[in-house]
Amino acid sequence: MTTATAPLIAEGFHGPGGWAEGRRILGLTTRAVGMEWDAAACAPAKAAGPTVIRCDVSQYPTGPFLGRRIGKVDSPPCQAWSRAGKGLGLVDQPLVHQAVHDLANGRDTRPELKAACKDPRSILAAEPMRWHHDLRPEWIALEEVPDVLPLWRQYAAILRGWGYSVWVGILNAADYGVPQTRRRAILIASRVRDVAPPVPTHAQHAEEATLFGAGRARWVSMAEALGWTAGLM
């Protein structure tokens, strides 16, 4: 398999490596290259093994990835959009929608739109579309706080127009055995196969088996994940 045909995952906003750790747990060995500007986040990621380039993701060129079989993963910063903060991303949302529309049509208006944003981090949620337009990845995965769902729906409409199969919606990490009720807006897309959301494995309350199969297990508590004994719970 040549370098050009070997699959490669390009991950923006890599952080300390949550997506990479998930791939490791699943036993996925596709080579991945992450991009992250924060030195404190790069250090643990590199120590764990993944290739991480310290850079400004919004300025990194797509050219080195052209002609490759790419999977594209992005979790843009949530601070501007999170309800735990000022939520200025919601104020900036029309500008971000405009940036996504322009990037999908080959126009980069991010600098002027960023200047108009109340929080300059808001525009980073449009960044993945630059890569999607230039590279047409084989598959795409996006993750953000729930309030970004309308933006992911805009992405979905564009990607479907380009021939992708797309699913977009809200998933709760607790429904998949993670000891945390973390709800996130997710987009999954592929131009080589039909996509669907992952089947939940857990529920808030354990479910009994039926004629259609085993019921879902109860949500995992943090105490269980940490291995605490009954006397400490």
CSV table of N, CA, C and O in Angstrom, one decimal, residues 88-200:
chain,number,residue,atom,x,y,z
A,88,LEU,N,-21.4,33.2,24.3
A,88,LEU,CA,-21.4,34.2,23.2
A,88,LEU,C,-21.4,33.6,21.8
A,88,LEU,O,-21.7,34.2,20.8
A,89,GLY,N,-21.1,32.3,21.8
A,89,GLY,CA,-21.2,31.5,20.5
A,89,GLY,C,-22.6,31.6,20.0
A,89,GLY,O,-22.8,31.7,18.7
A,90,LEU,N,-23.6,31.6,20.9
A,90,LEU,CA,-25.0,31.7,20.4
A,90,LEU,C,-25.3,33.0,19.8
A,90,LEU,O,-26.1,33.1,18.8
A,91,VAL,N,-24.7,34.1,20.3
A,91,VAL,CA,-24.8,35.4,19.7
A,91,VAL,C,-24.1,35.5,18.4
A,91,VAL,O,-24.6,36.1,17.4
A,92,ASP,N,-23.0,34.8,18.3
A,92,ASP,CA,-22.2,34.8,17.1
A,92,ASP,C,-22.6,33.8,16.0
A,92,ASP,O,-22.1,33.8,14.9
A,93,GLN,N,-23.6,33.0,16.4
A,93,GLN,CA,-24.0,31.9,15.5
A,93,GLN,C,-24.3,32.3,14.1
A,93,GLN,O,-23.9,31.6,13.1
A,94,PRO,N,-25.0,33.4,13.8
A,94,PRO,CA,-25.3,33.7,12.4
A,94,PRO,C,-23.9,34.0,11.6
A,94,PRO,O,-23.9,33.6,10.4
A,95,LEU,N,-22.9,34.5,12.3
A,95,LEU,CA,-21.7,34.7,11.6
A,95,LEU,C,-21.0,33.4,11.3
A,95,LEU,O,-20.3,33.3,10.3
A,96,VAL,N,-21.1,32.5,12.2
A,96,VAL,CA,-20.4,31.2,12.0
A,96,VAL,C,-21.1,30.4,10.9
A,96,VAL,O,-20.5,29.8,10.1
A,97,HIS,N,-22.5,30.5,10.9
A,97,HIS,CA,-23.2,29.9,9.8
A,97,HIS,C,-22.7,30.5,8.4
A,97,HIS,O,-22.6,29.7,7.4
A,98,GLN,N,-22.5,31.8,8.4
A,98,GLN,CA,-22.1,32.4,7.2
A,98,GLN,C,-20.7,31.9,6.8
A,98,GLN,O,-20.4,31.7,5.6
A,99,ALA,N,-19.8,31.8,7.8
A,99,ALA,CA,-18.5,31.2,7.5
A,99,ALA,C,-18.5,29.8,6.9
A,99,ALA,O,-17.8,29.5,6.0
A,100,VAL,N,-19.4,29.0,7.5
A,100,VAL,CA,-19.5,27.6,7.0
A,100,VAL,C,-20.0,27.6,5.5
A,100,VAL,O,-19.5,26.9,4.7
A,101,HIS,N,-21.0,28.5,5.3
A,101,HIS,CA,-21.6,28.6,3.9
A,101,HIS,C,-20.5,29.0,2.9
A,101,HIS,O,-20.3,28.5,1.8
A,102,ASP,N,-19.7,30.0,3.3
A,102,ASP,CA,-18.7,30.6,2.4
A,102,ASP,C,-17.6,29.6,2.2
A,102,ASP,O,-17.1,29.4,1.0
A,103,LEU,N,-17.1,28.9,3.3
A,103,LEU,CA,-16.1,27.9,3.1
A,103,LEU,C,-16.5,26.7,2.2
A,103,LEU,O,-15.8,26.2,1.4
A,104,ALA,N,-17.8,26.3,2.3
A,104,ALA,CA,-18.3,25.3,1.5
A,104,ALA,C,-18.4,25.6,0.0
A,104,ALA,O,-18.4,24.8,-0.8
A,105,ASN,N,-18.3,26.9,-0.2
A,105,ASN,CA,-18.3,27.4,-1.6
A,105,ASN,C,-17.0,28.0,-2.0
A,105,ASN,O,-16.9,28.7,-3.0
A,106,GLY,N,-15.9,27.6,-1.3
A,106,GLY,CA,-14.6,27.9,-1.6
A,106,GLY,C,-14.2,29.4,-1.3
A,106,GLY,O,-13.2,29.9,-1.9
A,107,ARG,N,-14.9,30.1,-0.5
A,107,ARG,CA,-14.5,31.4,-0.1
A,107,ARG,C,-14.2,31.5,1.4
A,107,ARG,O,-15.0,31.0,2.2
A,108,ASP,N,-13.0,32.0,1.7
A,108,ASP,CA,-12.6,32.1,3.1
A,108,ASP,C,-12.8,33.5,3.7
A,108,ASP,O,-12.1,34.4,3.4
A,109,THR,N,-13.9,33.7,4.3
A,109,THR,CA,-14.3,35.0,4.9
A,109,THR,C,-14.1,35.0,6.4
A,109,THR,O,-14.6,35.8,7.1
A,110,ARG,N,-13.3,34.0,6.9
A,110,ARG,CA,-13.2,33.9,8.4
A,110,ARG,C,-12.6,35.1,9.0
A,110,ARG,O,-13.0,35.5,10.1
A,111,PRO,N,-11.5,35.7,8.5
A,111,PRO,CA,-10.9,36.9,9.2
A,111,PRO,C,-11.9,38.0,9.5
A,111,PRO,O,-12.0,38.5,10.6
A,112,GLU,N,-12.7,38.4,8.5
A,112,GLU,CA,-13.7,39.5,8.7
A,112,GLU,C,-14.8,39.1,9.6
A,112,GLU,O,-15.3,39.8,10.5
A,113,LEU,N,-15.3,37.8,9.5
A,113,LEU,CA,-16.3,37.3,10.3
A,113,LEU,C,-15.8,37.1,11.8
A,113,LEU,O,-16.6,37.4,12.7
A,114,LYS,N,-14.6,36.7,11.9
A,114,LYS,CA,-14.1,36.6,13.3
A,114,LYS,C,-14.0,37.9,14.0
A,114,LYS,O,-14.3,38.0,15.2
A,115,ALA,N,-13.6,38.9,13.2
A,115,ALA,CA,-13.5,40.3,13.8
A,115,ALA,C,-14.8,40.8,14.3
A,115,ALA,O,-14.9,41.6,15.2
A,116,ALA,N,-15.9,40.3,13.7
A,116,ALA,CA,-17.3,40.7,14.1
A,116,ALA,C,-17.8,39.9,15.2
A,116,ALA,O,-18.9,40.3,15.8
A,117,CYS,N,-17.2,38.8,15.6
A,117,CYS,CA,-17.7,37.9,16.6
A,117,CYS,C,-17.5,38.5,18.0
A,117,CYS,O,-16.5,39.2,18.3
A,118,LYS,N,-18.4,38.3,18.9
A,118,LYS,CA,-18.3,38.7,20.3
A,118,LYS,C,-17.2,37.9,21.0
A,118,LYS,O,-16.5,38.3,21.9
A,119,ASP,N,-17.1,36.6,20.6
A,119,ASP,CA,-16.0,35.7,21.1
A,119,ASP,C,-15.3,35.2,19.9
A,119,ASP,O,-15.8,34.5,19.1
A,120,PRO,N,-14.0,35.5,19.8
A,120,PRO,CA,-13.2,35.0,18.6
A,120,PRO,C,-13.1,33.5,18.4
A,120,PRO,O,-12.9,33.0,17.4
A,121,ARG,N,-13.4,32.8,19.5
A,121,ARG,CA,-13.3,31.4,19.5
A,121,ARG,C,-14.5,30.8,18.8
A,121,ARG,O,-14.5,29.6,18.3
A,122,SER,N,-15.6,31.5,18.6
A,122,SER,CA,-16.8,31.0,18.0
A,122,SER,C,-16.6,30.5,16.6
A,122,SER,O,-17.1,29.5,16.2
A,123,ILE,N,-15.8,31.3,15.9
A,123,ILE,CA,-15.6,31.0,14.4
A,123,ILE,C,-14.8,29.7,14.2
A,123,ILE,O,-14.8,29.1,13.1
A,124,LEU,N,-14.2,29.1,15.3
A,124,LEU,CA,-13.4,27.9,15.1
A,124,LEU,C,-14.4,26.7,14.8
A,124,LEU,O,-13.9,25.7,14.3
A,125,ALA,N,-15.7,26.9,15.1
A,125,ALA,CA,-16.6,25.8,14.8
A,125,ALA,C,-16.9,25.7,13.3
A,125,ALA,O,-17.4,24.7,12.8
A,126,ALA,N,-16.4,26.7,12.6
A,126,ALA,CA,-16.6,26.7,11.1
A,126,ALA,C,-15.3,26.0,10.5
A,126,ALA,O,-15.3,25.7,9.3
A,127,GLU,N,-14.2,25.9,11.2
A,127,GLU,CA,-12.9,25.5,10.7
A,127,GLU,C,-13.0,24.1,10.0
A,127,GLU,O,-12.4,24.0,8.9
A,128,PRO,N,-13.7,23.1,10.5
A,128,PRO,CA,-13.7,21.8,9.8
A,128,PRO,C,-14.2,21.9,8.4
A,128,PRO,O,-13.8,21.1,7.5
A,129,MET,N,-15.1,22.8,8.0
A,129,MET,CA,-15.6,22.9,6.7
A,129,MET,C,-14.5,23.3,5.7
A,129,MET,O,-14.6,22.9,4.5
A,130,ARG,N,-13.5,24.0,6.1
A,130,ARG,CA,-12.4,24.3,5.2
A,130,ARG,C,-11.7,23.0,4.7
A,130,ARG,O,-11.4,22.8,3.5
A,131,TRP,N,-11.5,22.1,5.6
A,131,TRP,CA,-10.9,20.8,5.3
A,131,TRP,C,-11.9,19.9,4.5
A,131,TRP,O,-11.5,19.2,3.6
A,132,HIS,N,-13.2,19.9,4.9
A,132,HIS,CA,-14.1,19.1,4.1
A,132,HIS,C,-14.2,19.6,2.7
A,132,HIS,O,-14.2,18.7,1.7
A,133,HIS,N,-14.2,20.9,2.4
A,133,HIS,CA,-14.2,21.4,1.1
A,133,HIS,C,-13.0,21.0,0.3
A,133,HIS,O,-13.1,20.6,-0.9
A,134,ASP,N,-11.8,21.2,0.9
A,134,ASP,CA,-10.6,20.9,0.2
A,134,ASP,C,-10.3,19.5,0.0
A,134,ASP,O,-9.7,19.1,-1.1
A,135,LEU,N,-10.6,18.6,1.0
A,135,LEU,CA,-10.1,17.2,0.9
A,135,LEU,C,-11.2,16.2,0.6
A,135,LEU,O,-10.9,15.1,0.2
A,136,ARG,N,-12.5,16.5,0.8
A,136,ARG,CA,-13.6,15.6,0.7
A,136,ARG,C,-13.2,14.3,1.4
A,136,ARG,O,-13.0,13.2,0.7
A,137,PRO,N,-13.1,14.3,2.7
A,137,PRO,CA,-12.7,13.1,3.4
A,137,PRO,C,-13.5,11.9,3.2
A,137,PRO,O,-14.7,12.0,2.8
A,138,GLU,N,-13.0,10.7,3.3
A,138,GLU,CA,-13.7,9.5,3.2
A,138,GLU,C,-14.8,9.4,4.2
A,138,GLU,O,-15.9,8.9,4.0
A,139,TRP,N,-14.5,9.8,5.5
A,139,TRP,CA,-15.5,9.9,6.5
A,139,TRP,C,-15.2,11.0,7.5
A,139,TRP,O,-14.0,11.6,7.5
A,140,ILE,N,-16.2,11.5,8.2
A,140,ILE,CA,-16.1,12.7,9.1
A,140,ILE,C,-16.8,12.4,10.4
A,140,ILE,O,-17.8,11.7,10.4
A,141,ALA,N,-16.2,12.9,11.5
A,141,ALA,CA,-16.8,12.8,12.8
A,141,ALA,C,-16.6,14.2,13.5
A,141,ALA,O,-15.5,14.6,13.6
A,142,LEU,N,-17.7,14.8,14.0
A,142,LEU,CA,-17.7,16.0,14.6
A,142,LEU,C,-18.3,15.9,16.0
A,142,LEU,O,-19.3,15.2,16.1
A,143,GLU,N,-17.8,16.7,17.0
A,143,GLU,CA,-18.4,16.6,18.3
A,143,GLU,C,-18.3,18.0,18.9
A,143,GLU,O,-17.3,18.7,18.8
A,144,GLU,N,-19.4,18.4,19.6
A,144,GLU,CA,-19.5,19.7,20.3
A,144,GLU,C,-20.6,19.7,21.3
A,144,GLU,O,-21.3,18.7,21.4
A,145,VAL,N,-20.7,20.8,22.1
A,145,VAL,CA,-21.8,20.9,23.1
A,145,VAL,C,-23.1,20.9,22.3
A,145,VAL,O,-23.2,21.3,21.1
A,146,PRO,N,-24.2,20.6,23.0
A,146,PRO,CA,-25.5,20.5,22.3
A,146,PRO,C,-26.0,21.7,21.6
A,146,PRO,O,-26.7,21.6,20.5
A,147,ASP,N,-25.6,22.9,22.0
A,147,ASP,CA,-26.1,24.1,21.4
A,147,ASP,C,-25.5,24.3,20.0
A,147,ASP,O,-26.0,25.2,19.2
A,148,VAL,N,-24.5,23.5,19.6
A,148,VAL,CA,-23.9,23.6,18.3
A,148,VAL,C,-24.7,22.7,17.3
A,148,VAL,O,-24.4,22.8,16.1
A,149,LEU,N,-25.7,22.0,17.7
A,149,LEU,CA,-26.5,21.1,16.8
A,149,LEU,C,-27.0,21.8,15.6
A,149,LEU,O,-26.9,21.3,14.5
A,150,PRO,N,-27.6,23.1,15.6
A,150,PRO,CA,-28.0,23.7,14.4
A,150,PRO,C,-26.9,23.9,13.4
A,150,PRO,O,-27.1,23.8,12.2
A,151,LEU,N,-25.7,24.1,13.9
A,151,LEU,CA,-24.5,24.3,13.0
A,151,LEU,C,-24.2,22.9,12.3
A,151,LEU,O,-23.9,22.9,11.1
A,152,TRP,N,-24.2,21.9,13.1
A,152,TRP,CA,-23.9,20.5,12.6
A,152,TRP,C,-25.0,20.2,11.5
A,152,TRP,O,-24.7,19.5,10.5
A,153,ARG,N,-26.2,20.6,11.7
A,153,ARG,CA,-27.3,20.4,10.7
A,153,ARG,C,-27.0,21.1,9.4
A,153,ARG,O,-27.3,20.6,8.3
A,154,GLN,N,-26.4,22.3,9.5
A,154,GLN,CA,-26.0,23.0,8.3
A,154,GLN,C,-24.9,22.2,7.6
A,154,GLN,O,-24.9,22.0,6.4
A,155,TYR,N,-23.9,21.7,8.4
A,155,TYR,CA,-22.9,20.9,7.8
A,155,TYR,C,-23.5,19.7,7.1
A,155,TYR,O,-23.1,19.3,6.0
A,156,ALA,N,-24.5,19.0,7.8
A,156,ALA,CA,-25.1,17.8,7.2
A,156,ALA,C,-25.8,18.1,5.9
A,156,ALA,O,-25.6,17.3,4.9
A,157,ALA,N,-26.5,19.2,5.8
A,157,ALA,CA,-27.1,19.6,4.5
A,157,ALA,C,-26.1,19.7,3.4
A,157,ALA,O,-26.3,19.3,2.3
A,158,ILE,N,-25.0,20.4,3.7
A,158,ILE,CA,-23.9,20.6,2.7
A,158,ILE,C,-23.3,19.3,2.3
A,158,ILE,O,-23.1,19.0,1.1
A,159,LEU,N,-23.0,18.4,3.3
A,159,LEU,CA,-22.3,17.2,3.0
A,159,LEU,C,-23.3,16.2,2.2
A,159,LEU,O,-22.8,15.5,1.3
A,160,ARG,N,-24.5,16.2,2.5
A,160,ARG,CA,-25.5,15.4,1.7
A,160,ARG,C,-25.5,15.9,0.3
A,160,ARG,O,-25.6,15.1,-0.6
A,161,GLY,N,-25.4,17.2,0.1
A,161,GLY,CA,-25.3,17.7,-1.3
A,161,GLY,C,-24.1,17.3,-2.0
A,161,GLY,O,-24.1,17.3,-3.3
A,162,TRP,N,-23.0,16.9,-1.3
A,162,TRP,CA,-21.8,16.4,-1.9
A,162,TRP,C,-21.8,14.9,-2.0
A,162,TRP,O,-20.8,14.3,-2.4
A,163,GLY,N,-22.9,14.2,-1.6
A,163,GLY,CA,-23.0,12.8,-1.8
A,163,GLY,C,-22.7,12.0,-0.6
A,163,GLY,O,-22.6,10.7,-0.7
A,164,TYR,N,-22.6,12.6,0.6
A,164,TYR,CA,-22.3,11.9,1.8
A,164,TYR,C,-23.6,11.3,2.4
A,164,TYR,O,-24.6,11.9,2.3
A,165,SER,N,-23.4,10.2,3.1
A,165,SER,CA,-24.5,9.7,4.0
A,165,SER,C,-24.1,10.4,5.4
A,165,SER,O,-23.0,10.3,5.8
A,166,VAL,N,-25.1,10.9,6.0
A,166,VAL,CA,-24.9,11.7,7.2
A,166,VAL,C,-25.9,11.4,8.3
A,166,VAL,O,-27.1,11.2,8.0
A,167,TRP,N,-25.4,11.3,9.5
A,167,TRP,CA,-26.3,11.3,10.7
A,167,TRP,C,-25.9,12.4,11.6
A,167,TRP,O,-24.7,12.6,11.9
A,168,VAL,N,-26.9,13.1,12.2
A,168,VAL,CA,-26.5,14.2,13.1
A,168,VAL,C,-27.6,14.2,14.2
A,168,VAL,O,-28.8,13.9,14.0
A,169,GLY,N,-27.1,14.4,15.5
A,169,GLY,CA,-28.0,14.3,16.6
A,169,GLY,C,-27.3,14.5,17.9
A,169,GLY,O,-26.1,14.8,18.0
A,170,ILE,N,-28.0,14.3,19.0
A,170,ILE,CA,-27.4,14.4,20.4
A,170,ILE,C,-27.2,13.0,20.9
A,170,ILE,O,-28.2,12.1,20.9
A,171,LEU,N,-26.0,12.7,21.4
A,171,LEU,CA,-25.7,11.4,22.1
A,171,LEU,C,-25.3,11.7,23.5
A,171,LEU,O,-24.7,12.8,23.8
A,172,ASN,N,-25.6,10.8,24.4
A,172,ASN,CA,-25.2,10.9,25.8
A,172,ASN,C,-24.1,9.8,26.1
A,172,ASN,O,-24.3,8.6,25.9
A,173,ALA,N,-22.9,10.3,26.6
A,173,ALA,CA,-21.8,9.3,26.8
A,173,ALA,C,-22.2,8.2,27.8
A,173,ALA,O,-21.7,7.1,27.7
A,174,ALA,N,-23.1,8.5,28.7
A,174,ALA,CA,-23.5,7.5,29.7
A,174,ALA,C,-24.2,6.3,29.1
A,174,ALA,O,-24.1,5.2,29.6
A,175,ASP,N,-24.8,6.6,27.9
A,175,ASP,CA,-25.5,5.5,27.2
A,175,ASP,C,-24.5,4.5,26.6
A,175,ASP,O,-25.0,3.5,26.0
A,176,TYR,N,-23.2,4.8,26.7
A,176,TYR,CA,-22.2,3.9,26.0
A,176,TYR,C,-21.2,3.4,27.1
A,176,TYR,O,-20.1,3.1,26.7
A,177,GLY,N,-21.6,3.5,28.3
A,177,GLY,CA,-20.7,2.9,29.4
A,177,GLY,C,-19.7,3.9,30.0
A,177,GLY,O,-18.9,3.5,30.8
A,178,VAL,N,-19.8,5.2,29.6
A,178,VAL,CA,-18.9,6.2,30.2
A,178,VAL,C,-19.5,6.7,31.5
A,178,VAL,O,-20.7,7.0,31.5
A,179,PRO,N,-18.7,6.8,32.6
A,179,PRO,CA,-19.3,7.2,33.9
A,179,PRO,C,-19.5,8.7,34.0
A,179,PRO,O,-19.0,9.3,34.9
A,180,GLN,N,-20.3,9.2,33.0
A,180,GLN,CA,-20.5,10.7,33.0
A,180,GLN,C,-21.7,10.9,32.1
A,180,GLN,O,-21.8,10.4,30.9
A,181,THR,N,-22.7,11.7,32.6
A,181,THR,CA,-23.8,12.1,31.7
A,181,THR,C,-23.4,13.3,30.9
A,181,THR,O,-23.9,14.4,31.1
A,182,ARG,N,-22.7,13.0,29.8
A,182,ARG,CA,-22.2,14.1,28.9
A,182,ARG,C,-22.9,14.0,27.6
A,182,ARG,O,-22.8,13.1,26.8
A,183,ARG,N,-23.8,15.0,27.4
A,183,ARG,CA,-24.6,15.1,26.2
A,183,ARG,C,-23.8,15.9,25.2
A,183,ARG,O,-23.3,17.0,25.5
A,184,ARG,N,-23.7,15.4,23.9
A,184,ARG,CA,-22.9,16.2,22.9
A,184,ARG,C,-23.6,16.1,21.6
A,184,ARG,O,-24.3,15.1,21.2
A,185,ALA,N,-23.5,17.2,20.8
A,185,ALA,CA,-24.0,17.2,19.4
A,185,ALA,C,-22.9,16.4,18.6
A,185,ALA,O,-21.8,16.8,18.6
A,186,ILE,N,-23.4,15.4,17.8
A,186,ILE,CA,-22.5,14.6,17.0
A,186,ILE,C,-22.9,14.6,15.6
A,186,ILE,O,-24.1,14.6,15.3
A,187,LEU,N,-21.9,14.6,14.7
A,187,LEU,CA,-22.2,14.4,13.3
A,187,LEU,C,-21.3,13.3,12.8
A,187,LEU,O,-20.1,13.3,13.1
A,188,ILE,N,-21.8,12.4,12.1
A,188,ILE,CA,-21.1,11.3,11.5
A,188,ILE,C,-21.4,11.2,10.0
A,188,ILE,O,-22.6,11.3,9.6
A,189,ALA,N,-20.4,11.2,9.1
A,189,ALA,CA,-20.7,11.2,7.7
A,189,ALA,C,-19.7,10.3,7.0
A,189,ALA,O,-18.6,10.1,7.4
A,190,SER,N,-20.1,9.8,5.9
A,190,SER,CA,-19.2,8.9,5.0
A,190,SER,C,-19.7,9.0,3.6
A,190,SER,O,-20.9,9.1,3.3
A,191,ARG,N,-18.7,9.0,2.7
A,191,ARG,CA,-19.0,9.0,1.3
A,191,ARG,C,-18.8,7.7,0.7
A,191,ARG,O,-18.9,7.5,-0.6
A,192,VAL,N,-18.5,6.7,1.5
A,192,VAL,CA,-18.3,5.3,1.0
A,192,VAL,C,-19.3,4.3,1.6
A,192,VAL,O,-19.3,3.1,1.1
A,193,ARG,N,-20.1,4.7,2.6
A,193,ARG,CA,-21.0,3.7,3.2
A,193,ARG,C,-22.2,4.5,3.9
A,193,ARG,O,-22.0,5.7,4.2
A,194,ASP,N,-23.3,3.8,4.1
A,194,ASP,CA,-24.4,4.4,4.9
A,194,ASP,C,-23.9,4.5,6.4
A,194,ASP,O,-23.2,3.6,6.9
A,195,VAL,N,-24.4,5.6,7.0
A,195,VAL,CA,-24.0,5.7,8.4
A,195,VAL,C,-25.3,5.8,9.3
A,195,VAL,O,-26.4,6.0,8.8
A,196,ALA,N,-25.1,5.4,10.6
A,196,ALA,CA,-26.1,5.5,11.6
A,196,ALA,C,-25.5,5.7,12.9
A,196,ALA,O,-24.3,5.4,13.1
A,197,PRO,N,-26.2,6.2,13.9
A,197,PRO,CA,-25.7,6.4,15.2
A,197,PRO,C,-25.3,5.1,15.9
A,197,PRO,O,-25.9,4.0,15.6
A,198,PRO,N,-24.3,5.1,16.7
A,198,PRO,CA,-24.0,3.8,17.5
A,198,PRO,C,-25.1,3.4,18.4
A,198,PRO,O,-25.8,4.2,18.9
A,199,VAL,N,-25.3,2.1,18.5
A,199,VAL,CA,-26.4,1.5,19.3
A,199,VAL,C,-26.0,1.7,20.8
A,199,VAL,O,-25.0,1.2,21.2
A,200,PRO,N,-26.9,2.3,21.6
A,200,PRO,CA,-26.6,2.4,23.0
A,200,PRO,C,-26.4,1.1,23.7
A,200,PRO,O,-27.2,0.1,23.4
